[in-house]
Short mmCIF file of C-alpha atoms and ligand atoms in Angstrom, two decimals:
data_model
loop_
_atom_site.label_atom_id
_atom_site.label_comp_id
_atom_site.label_asym_id
_atom_site.label_seq_id
_atom_site.Cartn_x
_atom_site.Cartn_y
_atom_site.Cartn_z
CA MET A 10 96.24 120.19 92.08
CA LYS A 11 93.91 120.17 89.16
CA GLU A 12 93.36 123.86 89.10
CA PHE A 13 97.27 124.35 89.36
CA SER A 14 97.87 122.06 86.46
CA ALA A 15 94.91 123.87 84.42
CA ALA A 16 96.61 127.28 85.17
CA ALA A 17 99.98 125.99 84.17
CA LYS A 18 98.83 124.65 80.93
CA ALA A 19 96.74 127.57 80.13
CA GLU A 20 100.02 129.51 80.11
CA GLY A 21 101.59 126.92 77.65
CA LYS A 22 103.73 125.30 80.47
CA LYS A 23 104.78 121.68 80.03
CA ILE A 24 104.27 119.48 83.19
CA ALA A 25 106.48 116.67 84.39
CA LEU A 26 105.27 114.11 86.93
CA VAL A 27 107.33 112.09 89.19
CA PRO A 28 105.10 109.61 91.01
CA THR A 29 106.62 108.19 94.20
CA MET A 30 105.44 106.51 97.43
CA GLY A 31 107.85 108.86 99.45
CA ALA A 32 111.01 108.01 101.45
CA LEU A 33 112.83 109.76 98.78
CA HIS A 34 116.51 108.59 97.96
CA ASP A 35 118.94 109.22 95.36
CA GLY A 36 117.13 107.20 92.80
CA HIS A 37 114.01 109.52 93.25
CA ILE A 38 116.17 112.63 93.06
CA SER A 39 117.64 111.35 89.65
CA LEU A 40 114.06 111.24 88.40
CA ILE A 41 113.28 114.73 89.63
CA ASP A 42 116.37 115.95 88.03
CA ARG A 43 115.23 114.35 84.74
CA ALA A 44 111.95 115.82 85.06
CA ARG A 45 113.36 119.30 85.76
CA SER A 46 115.50 118.89 82.37
CA LEU A 47 112.16 118.15 80.49
CA ALA A 48 109.56 120.38 81.63
CA ASP A 49 108.51 123.89 83.12
CA VAL A 50 106.71 122.52 86.11
CA VAL A 51 107.76 119.53 88.01
CA VAL A 52 105.25 117.72 90.14
CA VAL A 53 106.36 115.15 92.73
CA SER A 54 103.49 112.99 94.07
CA VAL A 55 104.16 111.38 97.29
CA PHE A 56 101.35 108.72 97.97
CA VAL A 57 101.62 105.31 99.58
CA ASN A 58 99.06 103.52 97.52
CA PRO A 59 97.25 101.07 99.39
CA THR A 60 95.61 99.28 96.32
CA GLN A 61 99.01 98.14 95.33
CA PHE A 62 99.77 96.22 98.39
CA GLY A 63 98.65 92.74 99.30
CA PRO A 64 96.96 91.62 102.59
CA ASN A 65 99.94 90.34 104.18
CA GLU A 66 102.55 93.09 102.66
CA ASP A 67 104.21 96.10 104.20
CA TYR A 68 101.41 98.90 103.77
CA ASP A 69 101.37 99.71 107.20
CA LYS A 70 105.23 99.63 107.70
CA TYR A 71 106.13 101.40 104.70
CA PRO A 72 108.47 104.40 105.56
CA ARG A 73 106.49 107.93 105.66
CA GLN A 74 108.45 110.91 106.03
CA LEU A 75 106.69 113.91 104.19
CA GLU A 76 108.60 116.72 105.68
CA ALA A 77 112.03 115.17 104.68
CA ASP A 78 110.75 114.32 101.47
CA ALA A 79 109.37 117.94 100.69
CA GLN A 80 112.69 119.42 101.85
CA LYS A 81 114.68 117.25 99.13
CA CYS A 82 112.21 118.26 96.44
CA ARG A 83 112.72 121.89 97.26
CA GLU A 84 116.41 121.33 97.19
CA HIS A 85 115.97 119.69 93.64
CA SER A 86 113.70 122.48 92.52
CA ALA A 87 110.69 120.61 92.32
CA ASP A 88 107.49 123.04 92.00
CA VAL A 89 104.74 120.95 93.77
CA VAL A 90 104.69 118.33 96.25
CA PHE A 91 101.29 116.58 95.63
CA ALA A 92 100.60 114.39 98.90
CA PRO A 93 96.98 113.45 99.03
CA SER A 94 95.52 111.00 101.53
CA PRO A 95 93.99 107.77 100.58
CA SER A 96 90.44 109.37 100.97
CA ASP A 97 91.31 112.04 98.60
CA ILE A 98 92.18 109.26 95.92
CA TYR A 99 89.73 106.76 96.59
CA ALA A 100 85.80 107.50 97.22
CA PRO A 101 84.94 104.83 99.78
CA ASP A 102 82.83 103.06 97.26
CA ALA A 103 85.33 103.30 94.36
CA SER A 104 84.85 100.24 92.34
CA THR A 105 86.49 101.21 89.02
CA PHE A 106 90.06 99.73 88.25
CA VAL A 107 92.50 99.91 85.34
CA SER A 108 94.36 96.71 84.49
CA GLU A 109 96.94 95.67 81.98
CA GLU A 110 96.32 91.86 81.38
CA GLN A 111 99.49 90.57 79.90
CA ILE A 112 102.89 91.80 81.13
CA SER A 113 101.58 91.94 84.58
CA GLN A 114 100.78 88.25 84.57
CA ASN A 115 104.60 87.51 84.81
CA LEU A 116 107.51 88.11 87.00
CA CYS A 117 106.25 90.35 90.08
CA GLY A 118 102.69 89.68 89.07
CA LEU A 119 102.73 86.09 89.66
CA SER A 120 103.37 86.39 93.53
CA ARG A 121 101.77 89.75 93.86
CA PRO A 122 98.47 89.27 92.16
CA LYS A 123 96.70 92.66 92.36
CA HIS A 124 99.76 94.60 92.73
CA PHE A 125 99.93 95.94 89.17
CA ARG A 126 96.26 96.59 89.00
CA GLY A 127 96.55 98.83 92.00
CA VAL A 128 99.78 100.60 90.09
CA THR A 129 97.92 101.16 86.83
CA THR A 130 95.01 102.32 88.64
CA VAL A 131 96.65 105.07 90.91
CA VAL A 132 98.76 106.12 87.96
CA THR A 133 95.87 106.68 85.86
CA ILE A 134 94.26 108.60 88.64
CA LEU A 135 97.46 110.76 89.12
CA PHE A 136 97.60 111.42 85.38
CA ASN A 137 93.96 112.59 85.45
CA ILE A 138 94.66 114.93 88.27
CA VAL A 139 98.12 116.36 87.38
CA LYS A 140 97.55 116.19 83.60
CA PRO A 141 101.42 115.74 83.03
CA ASP A 142 103.04 115.82 79.42
CA PHE A 143 105.82 113.57 80.82
CA GLY A 144 105.61 110.88 83.43
CA VAL A 145 109.05 109.90 84.67
CA PHE A 146 109.76 106.42 86.04
CA GLY A 147 112.75 104.56 87.15
CA GLU A 148 113.97 101.36 85.51
CA LYS A 149 114.69 99.24 88.70
CA ASP A 150 110.83 98.70 88.37
CA ALA A 151 111.32 97.74 84.67
CA GLN A 152 108.26 95.41 84.71
CA GLN A 153 106.13 98.42 86.18
CA VAL A 154 107.50 100.82 83.44
CA SER A 155 106.74 98.33 80.66
CA ILE A 156 102.99 97.89 81.92
CA ILE A 157 102.63 101.75 82.28
CA GLU A 158 104.02 102.13 78.66
CA ARG A 159 101.55 99.53 77.41
CA MET A 160 98.60 101.22 79.38
CA VAL A 161 99.50 104.65 77.94
CA ARG A 162 99.53 103.11 74.51
CA ASP A 163 96.41 100.90 74.72
CA LEU A 164 94.36 103.88 76.34
CA PHE A 165 95.59 106.68 74.07
CA MET A 166 96.99 108.48 77.05
CA ASP A 167 98.43 112.19 76.37
CA VAL A 168 101.38 111.50 78.25
CA GLN A 169 105.20 110.48 77.38
CA ILE A 170 106.63 107.94 79.63
CA VAL A 171 110.31 108.59 80.26
CA ARG A 172 112.63 105.79 81.59
CA ALA A 173 115.50 106.80 84.02
CA PRO A 174 118.35 104.40 84.94
CA ILE A 175 118.72 102.62 88.11
CA VAL A 176 120.77 104.43 90.74
CA ARG A 177 122.95 102.25 93.13
CA GLU A 178 124.95 102.46 96.19
CA GLU A 179 128.58 102.28 95.92
CA SER A 180 128.17 98.62 96.98
CA GLY A 181 125.93 98.11 94.09
CA LEU A 182 122.85 97.60 95.82
CA ALA A 183 120.17 99.24 93.80
CA LEU A 184 118.48 102.35 95.93
CA SER A 185 115.04 101.42 97.23
CA SER A 186 113.02 102.68 99.96
CA ARG A 187 112.73 99.29 101.08
CA ASN A 188 116.59 99.12 101.77
CA LYS A 189 115.65 100.76 105.25
CA TYR A 190 114.21 97.41 106.34
CA MET A 191 117.40 95.77 106.39
CA THR A 192 120.29 95.73 109.03
CA PRO A 193 123.86 96.77 107.71
CA ALA A 194 124.88 93.23 107.68
CA GLU A 195 121.76 92.24 105.73
CA ARG A 196 122.49 95.31 103.16
CA ASP A 197 125.86 93.98 102.71
CA GLY A 198 124.65 90.29 102.10
CA ALA A 199 122.13 91.75 99.63
CA THR A 200 125.08 93.18 97.33
CA ARG A 201 125.05 89.46 96.10
CA ILE A 202 122.13 90.50 93.95
CA ARG A 203 123.89 92.98 91.78
CA LYS A 204 126.97 90.52 91.82
CA SER A 205 124.58 87.75 90.50
CA LEU A 206 123.14 89.79 87.76
CA LEU A 207 126.97 90.89 86.53
CA ALA A 208 127.81 87.11 86.71
CA GLY A 209 124.85 86.45 84.21
CA LYS A 210 125.95 89.22 82.05
CA ALA A 211 129.60 88.26 81.96
CA LEU A 212 128.49 84.63 81.00
CA VAL A 213 126.46 86.19 77.92
CA ASP A 214 129.34 88.64 77.26
CA ASP A 215 131.38 85.34 76.83
CA GLY A 216 129.27 83.97 74.18
CA CYS A 217 126.57 81.97 76.16
CA THR A 218 122.95 82.55 74.76
CA ASN A 219 121.58 79.53 76.85
CA ILE A 220 118.89 81.09 79.06
CA ASP A 221 118.73 78.09 81.47
CA ARG A 222 122.50 78.14 82.12
CA ILE A 223 122.28 82.12 82.52
CA LYS A 224 119.36 81.73 84.96
CA ALA A 225 121.25 78.87 86.98
CA LEU A 226 124.40 80.85 87.39
CA VAL A 227 122.46 83.82 88.53
CA ILE A 228 120.30 81.71 91.05
CA ASN A 229 123.77 79.97 92.36
CA THR A 230 125.37 83.31 92.59
CA VAL A 231 122.89 85.08 94.65
CA THR A 232 121.91 82.23 96.89
CA ASP A 233 123.08 82.15 100.52
CA ALA A 234 121.32 81.26 103.79
CA LYS A 235 119.23 84.49 103.82
CA THR A 236 118.09 84.52 100.20
CA ARG A 237 114.92 83.10 98.73
CA VAL A 238 114.59 83.70 95.07
CA VAL A 239 110.94 84.47 94.18
CA TYR A 240 111.98 84.58 90.23
CA VAL A 241 115.08 85.01 87.94
CA GLU A 242 113.78 85.57 84.40
CA VAL A 243 115.34 86.70 81.09
CA VAL A 244 112.93 89.06 79.50
CA ASP A 245 112.43 91.36 76.48
CA ALA A 246 114.19 94.67 77.65
CA LYS A 247 111.43 96.81 76.47
CA THR A 248 108.00 94.93 77.19
CA SER A 249 109.38 92.91 80.22
CA LEU A 250 107.71 89.78 78.57
CA PRO A 251 109.63 86.41 78.92
CA VAL A 252 111.72 85.43 75.74
CA SER A 253 112.65 81.97 74.73
CA GLU A 254 115.48 83.43 72.57
CA LEU A 255 118.27 85.65 73.62
CA LYS A 256 118.83 88.88 71.66
CA ILE A 257 122.14 90.52 72.63
CA GLY A 258 121.29 94.14 73.87
CA GLN A 259 117.43 93.68 73.79
CA CYS A 260 117.08 91.32 76.77
CA ARG A 261 117.05 91.97 80.37
CA ILE A 262 117.81 89.40 83.56
CA SER A 263 115.15 90.46 85.97
CA MET A 264 114.94 89.11 89.42
CA ALA A 265 113.06 89.42 92.70
CA VAL A 266 114.49 87.94 96.09
CA TRP A 267 113.62 87.91 99.66
CA TYR A 268 116.68 88.86 101.34
CA GLY A 269 115.79 87.99 105.13
CA GLN A 270 112.52 89.82 105.63
CA THR A 271 112.93 92.33 102.74
CA ARG A 272 111.63 91.81 99.14
CA LEU A 273 114.13 93.24 96.67
CA ILE A 274 113.96 93.43 92.97
CA ASP A 275 116.87 94.17 90.57
CA ASN A 276 117.63 93.82 86.82
CA ILE A 277 120.27 94.31 84.18
CA ILE A 278 120.52 94.61 80.39
CA ILE A 279 122.31 91.91 78.52
O1 PAF B 1 107.15 102.88 92.02
C1 PAF B 1 106.37 103.42 93.03
O2 PAF B 1 106.92 103.94 93.64
C2 PAF B 1 104.92 103.20 92.77
O3 PAF B 1 104.38 101.98 92.15
C3 PAF B 1 104.17 104.17 92.06
C4 PAF B 1 104.58 104.27 90.37
C5 PAF B 1 104.49 105.65 92.59
C6 PAF B 1 102.50 103.99 92.02
O4 PAF B 1 102.07 104.00 93.40
#
């Protein structure tokens, strides 16, 4: 991969990287298409990164389907699928990590303490190997993108981070590789996540700026017998840091819920 990138750069080509953990769906495809529009060479990394999973999380059961993923990448004219194994990425005694220490303390960071450290570490490693001019990330993981933007700024990394919008099923459910864990009935029930975000946005559109009221409405709307709310927060749309005052068009409602056995995240700009 390093040799390929060096040769492409020597020819003056621009490289866009789409980092993924595989099990590609239309959300990932939209990132690949975006990358295609930006650069001469599109690299899709497929790597289920062990360092971003907690001890009791779904690392082992995370869907792995490299052949199907490679086929989708071919269909969307990606040039390279970079699919290293954990031992290609991490030496057995690897002891160096990259951690962002402000944004990652909130939202998902509260219930997944080392998750973002794993993300920033692997994204740095991928950037060092692939040397992309652009890194394309989806806004479903808005906090993740904010953290990566902060890391790139703070560490003077030579890569431009590009955000791409959330892709949804017709039902409104945000596409996620973890949707595979749900039964059809659960997927149906999980559409209340999107409905609750839209209810929050409608309240703001009606003139409400009271953050507690907005959060309460979202929580009430999402809650049913199968839901366990992890958090609902109103955050700055760019940094993902919690805000105390609502600024119209510059904030986002971000939420994580367990729906049955599946942890889902979603967000909306308000
Ligand atoms: O968003 C993901 O799929 C992962 O967190 C990423 C960015 C590929 C790092 O493993």
